[in-house]
Amino acid sequence: MRQGSGTDQRQHVLGCLHEHARRLADELPGRLGRIRVCSGDVIIEVEWAPIALAAAVPAQLEPAAALVSALEPAGAIDSRAIGSQDADSGNTVVVSAPLVGTFYHAPEPGAEPYVAVGKVIEAGATIGIIEAMKLLNPVTADTGGTVARICVENGEAVEFSQVLVEITPHH
Amino acid sequence: MRQGSGTDQRQHVLGCLHEHARRLADELPGRLGRIRVCSGDVIIEVEWAPIALAAAVPAQLEPAAALVSALEPAGAIDSRAIGSQDADSGNTVVVSAPLVGTFYHAPEPGAEPYVAVGKVIEAGATIGIIEAMKLLNPVTADTGGTVARICVENGEAVEFSQVLVEITPHH
Amino acid sequence: MELFQKILIANRGEIALRVARACRELGVRTVAVYSTADADSVVRRYADEAVCIGPPPPRRSYCNVAAIIEAAKMTEADAIHPGYGFLSEDPDFAEICAENGLVFIGSPPNVMASLGDKSMARTLMRQAGLPLLTGSADAARSAADVRDIADAVGYPVIIKAVAGGGGRGMTVVWSAAELSRAYTRTRAAARAVFGDDRIYVERFLERARHVEVQILCDAHGGGIHLGTRDCSVQRRHQKLVEEAPAPELDPDRVAEMCRDAVRGALAVGFTGLGTVEFLVDEDQAHYFIEINSRIQVEHPVTEMVTGCDLVHEQLYVASGTPLRLRQEDVVARGVAVECRVNTEDPERGFVPAPGLLERFTPPAGPFVRVDTHGFPGYRVSPHYDSLLAKVSVWAPSRAEALGRAERALAEFDIAGPGVVTTIPFIKKVLTDTEFRKGQYSTGLVERLVAD
Amino acid sequence: MELFQKILIANRGEIALRVARACRELGVRTVAVYSTADADSVVRRYADEAVCIGPPPPRRSYCNVAAIIEAAKMTEADAIHPGYGFLSEDPDFAEICAENGLVFIGSPPNVMASLGDKSMARTLMRQAGLPLLTGSADAARSAADVRDIADAVGYPVIIKAVAGGGGRGMTVVWSAAELSRAYTRTRAAARAVFGDDRIYVERFLERARHVEVQILCDAHGGGIHLGTRDCSVQRRHQKLVEEAPAPELDPDRVAEMCRDAVRGALAVGFTGLGTVEFLVDEDQAHYFIEINSRIQVEHPVTEMVTGCDLVHEQLYVASGTPLRLRQEDVVARGVAVECRVNTEDPERGFVPAPGLLERFTPPAGPFVRVDTHGFPGYRVSPHYDSLLAKVSVWAPSRAEALGRAERALAEFDIAGPGVVTTIPFIKKVLTDTEFRKGQYSTGLVERLVAD
């Protein structure tokens, strides 16, 4: 519902890039030092480890592992999963919907909302309730901090993994 | 090459680049240090691994022009058109078939062939005959030089734009 | 009678797309639901709306009743199409749909419950006068009970889970010596898979054909059949190639089987689209196996020979419309063959071989239909069934249909790292002499695998 | 009777692929020929062999007789399938094929020559007893001659080039005042285009329908028809949407027209696959226009309603096989509609709008067939006809077929810089009230363009 087609496309490209990187690493002979795949204006770079400097080793390695996880579509999607994660937008974390249902800010109509923008909460605090099949499911924050944004109106339906609240953690 | 903005095209290009990188690594002699394939302004860079640390200068190979023609399908095919063109392989020009038919080296069976490898010919010289619908069509070279290669056997059928003869021009 | 306004499609893959197409043709709006593994699916884009219902594991998404009901409510859908598999034959889900004012597009919950209990289904069909393989009247109560029945029936016998179906939860027993172990194992497996360890025993037919009859029943007591399909090309009860009509059968026997199918369905109050499965022995006698109350994977072959869009008709009867076709309106013409293209490696015991589809161009042209959710750049998920595409063809004769199927499969361009499909194996089936003659049985695939 | 060993397909685009598919189904090897503009074509890869025959301009490649004959000889093909357009109705080419020991898959050269002369075709059909529009018995000899005929027939009249056909080389004249100018202009155009300035005159029907009958004749005097197609949705005589059968016609009138078609064809010694075109007036009287001796662009709709693969049958009769179908074997079922997706801009007078197909996913699913040579990354060439894809659908009823056509067109994903298609315009046609009723005439498109 929320992912625009631009994102879809980008993920699709990322998947391909990932494949290209992996296959190049598979197919190319010798000991690789660096592979760079770029889609902006379509670049592939491969660097082999300088043999004579073998001992000094891989300071320059854009490690394959990092590339894989950054490019892995499944990983990107899973990052929308339940609970709090680092959001893209720097230093906020999000609390997303762990199930489909109706999101409520407060335990009952007229009651004080669990959170408000600017409020400081602790890890484990309830930030709202999702009603599904007449059951009320409290939603809690994994990370404490200051509530930066409430992304869903009171009484609004939410899909799985939809972002409910953004929190700025304290460091 | 017309650069579209779409993802599909970019992926297609990427596929080509990937192939180039793989094939270069396969084909190039020595111990590779670096390959750079770029499409923005079409560059391939290959760096060899510094053999004994110091002096090994990274050789920059594969001029952009060659890559352009390799990546351009329409262009590559059009370069098979009638007459003589610069071939990829440096300083030879080709004479290709201006029509479909059967290629003959000589005006009649048993006669002296029009050309042989090593023979020097002038621009406008007949290099063979193509028979089509019982008509004999002389094929001439646009450029003079030394005959480097005869690519089609006597009496062999040729399709349109098939390369018949390669000539090394005199400068 | 009004059709639905908006249907939520509680499924994924090719069948979700197939249902969405039918809805669009009938002017019904659609809601797709998807797990996070299917965020880039075609049906998500195709549907008018889409709701993410959970993470990849089916029990948390496509079998997640609460998520699906909530998704239907938030999008104001008035009906749910369950496709096949997942919740398609779950009576509890159907009941919860009803409680929430949603039409479940399938048979009534109590009918599904009766038919889902394979032992009860046997009893009901015996009462309706359908021929059954000799075996236990009810669920067998003990190992001794099973032994008595097996001795009476004669070996080989097959032990089946009461809660099984669709080829799952069954063991063939070739001699009395194996019986006790097979009994214990089948019960244990049934308990683990279905949460119900009841089993029953039947005579096992070695060279049988698996023939099924497509039925359609409305909510007003009307029922028709849409002819037969042969699904004998199976590997471990998973179908690979299906065709309509079942070839080389005596027309009178076929007519009788089809009448039986409709009679049996109507006797238990079945409504909607369904399949009555039979085993047909070498003397062309047919024996009831089970009734399914869902759209089948292989429904396209029936559509191609009858010209009837089964999902359209399914939606009409679910909305309460009386049958739009009389039995005499259903006229089969020619032969249709469906080939299942799975991402599985036939060389390695058909293990799933998913991956990124770098190249993906399905066949096309005259009398070829491809149902698929694949596209170039699509990553086949390891979380779900490995069915990637169904290539169905039609021709006036069986021989022409098989030639066309070969042509179509040869055209299919699928490639990607790690991706292997069943296409080469299907080609072997299509060119097999016994198969060409239309005289094959359920043992065909095993023989070809052994080759 | 042996079918061919190897067929050279002297065409390009979707029809070349369509013919190659039929050959493959019948086990006949194929040779594709291509111009340098089509080096990346699907059929080049699809065929068993491929020969480059010339540069992009058709007269130097697809109409280059010498190149095609030489290509056939070098690949040892035994027959040539000309598709439609290009050399498909060229009697000289057919004769040269015969001289070179190649079977031309079409009618005999002398029959094609007679039918290609529209004035002679008129005369022959009159002799065979077919109804014609009143007009000149032969080619008109002078402006005065034309005026006499027009006065006798009554305005409006239509002036047609004798060497024309397929909607080319004709001018409608509404009053005597315009006649002389129209006469001069049509003759000049005919001379320029066909190298033959003979013209003839006919009564012009304003609200006529364009209905054609598919015929198939063997080399042994046998002939059948495969029903009608309505091709009235035309813009400047270029068809946009076709359907089978022609709707809302009296069955007796249709039967008469179909009988006329077969009788006319057999009377002139026609063999192979062909189309007899008629105008049908508001009283459902039919008038012969012309006979084509090629496979038509719109043949899929006939295939879908009859179940007959016309290219298969064309190959069989060309190989000398007697008709494999009797007239009573041909039973039309349901309704099929074909939508031509051209790379043309309806907003700018249907000017060609070719370019690179960055996105290209044709529709699919039940009862949808797409014939296309497009693929993602394909560059539509400006050198040739702008037909990119034919989307054909079938359904039991016309209303359902139109709904399905709308569904299918909505699915078609085509995009690329500069690429514009006729899809939006076709959608307008499909939803037009008059068209929905099946009571449209050749004036439909003009009215929609004017809207």
PDB file of C-alpha atoms in Angstrom, chain D residues 91 94-95 107-116 120 124 268-269:
ATOM      1  CA  PRO D  91       1.567 -13.282 -59.468  1.00  0.00           C
ATOM      2  CA  ALA D  94       4.500 -16.820 -57.569  1.00  0.00           C
ATOM      3  CA  GLU D  95       5.534 -17.680 -61.091  1.00  0.00           C
ATOM      4  CA  SER D 107      -3.300 -19.183 -55.144  1.00  0.00           C
ATOM      5  CA  PRO D 108      -2.064 -19.986 -58.703  1.00  0.00           C
ATOM      6  CA  PRO D 109      -0.435 -16.981 -60.428  1.00  0.00           C
ATOM      7  CA  ASN D 110      -3.089 -16.663 -63.125  1.00  0.00           C
ATOM      8  CA  VAL D 111      -5.880 -16.657 -60.523  1.00  0.00           C
ATOM      9  CA  MET D 112      -4.061 -14.024 -58.491  1.00  0.00           C
ATOM     10  CA  ALA D 113      -3.596 -11.951 -61.618  1.00  0.00           C
ATOM     11  CA  SER D 114      -7.322 -12.082 -62.433  1.00  0.00           C
ATOM     12  CA  LEU D 115      -8.317 -11.229 -58.890  1.00  0.00           C
ATOM     13  CA  GLY D 116      -5.721  -8.487 -58.617  1.00  0.00           C
ATOM     14  CA  MET D 120     -11.780  -8.305 -64.093  1.00  0.00           C
ATOM     15  CA  LEU D 124     -15.737 -12.895 -63.150  1.00  0.00           C
ATOM     16  CA  VAL D 268     -12.184 -18.799 -60.832  1.00  0.00           C
ATOM     17  CA  GLY D 269     -10.044 -21.784 -59.792  1.00  0.00           C
TER      18      GLY D 269
END
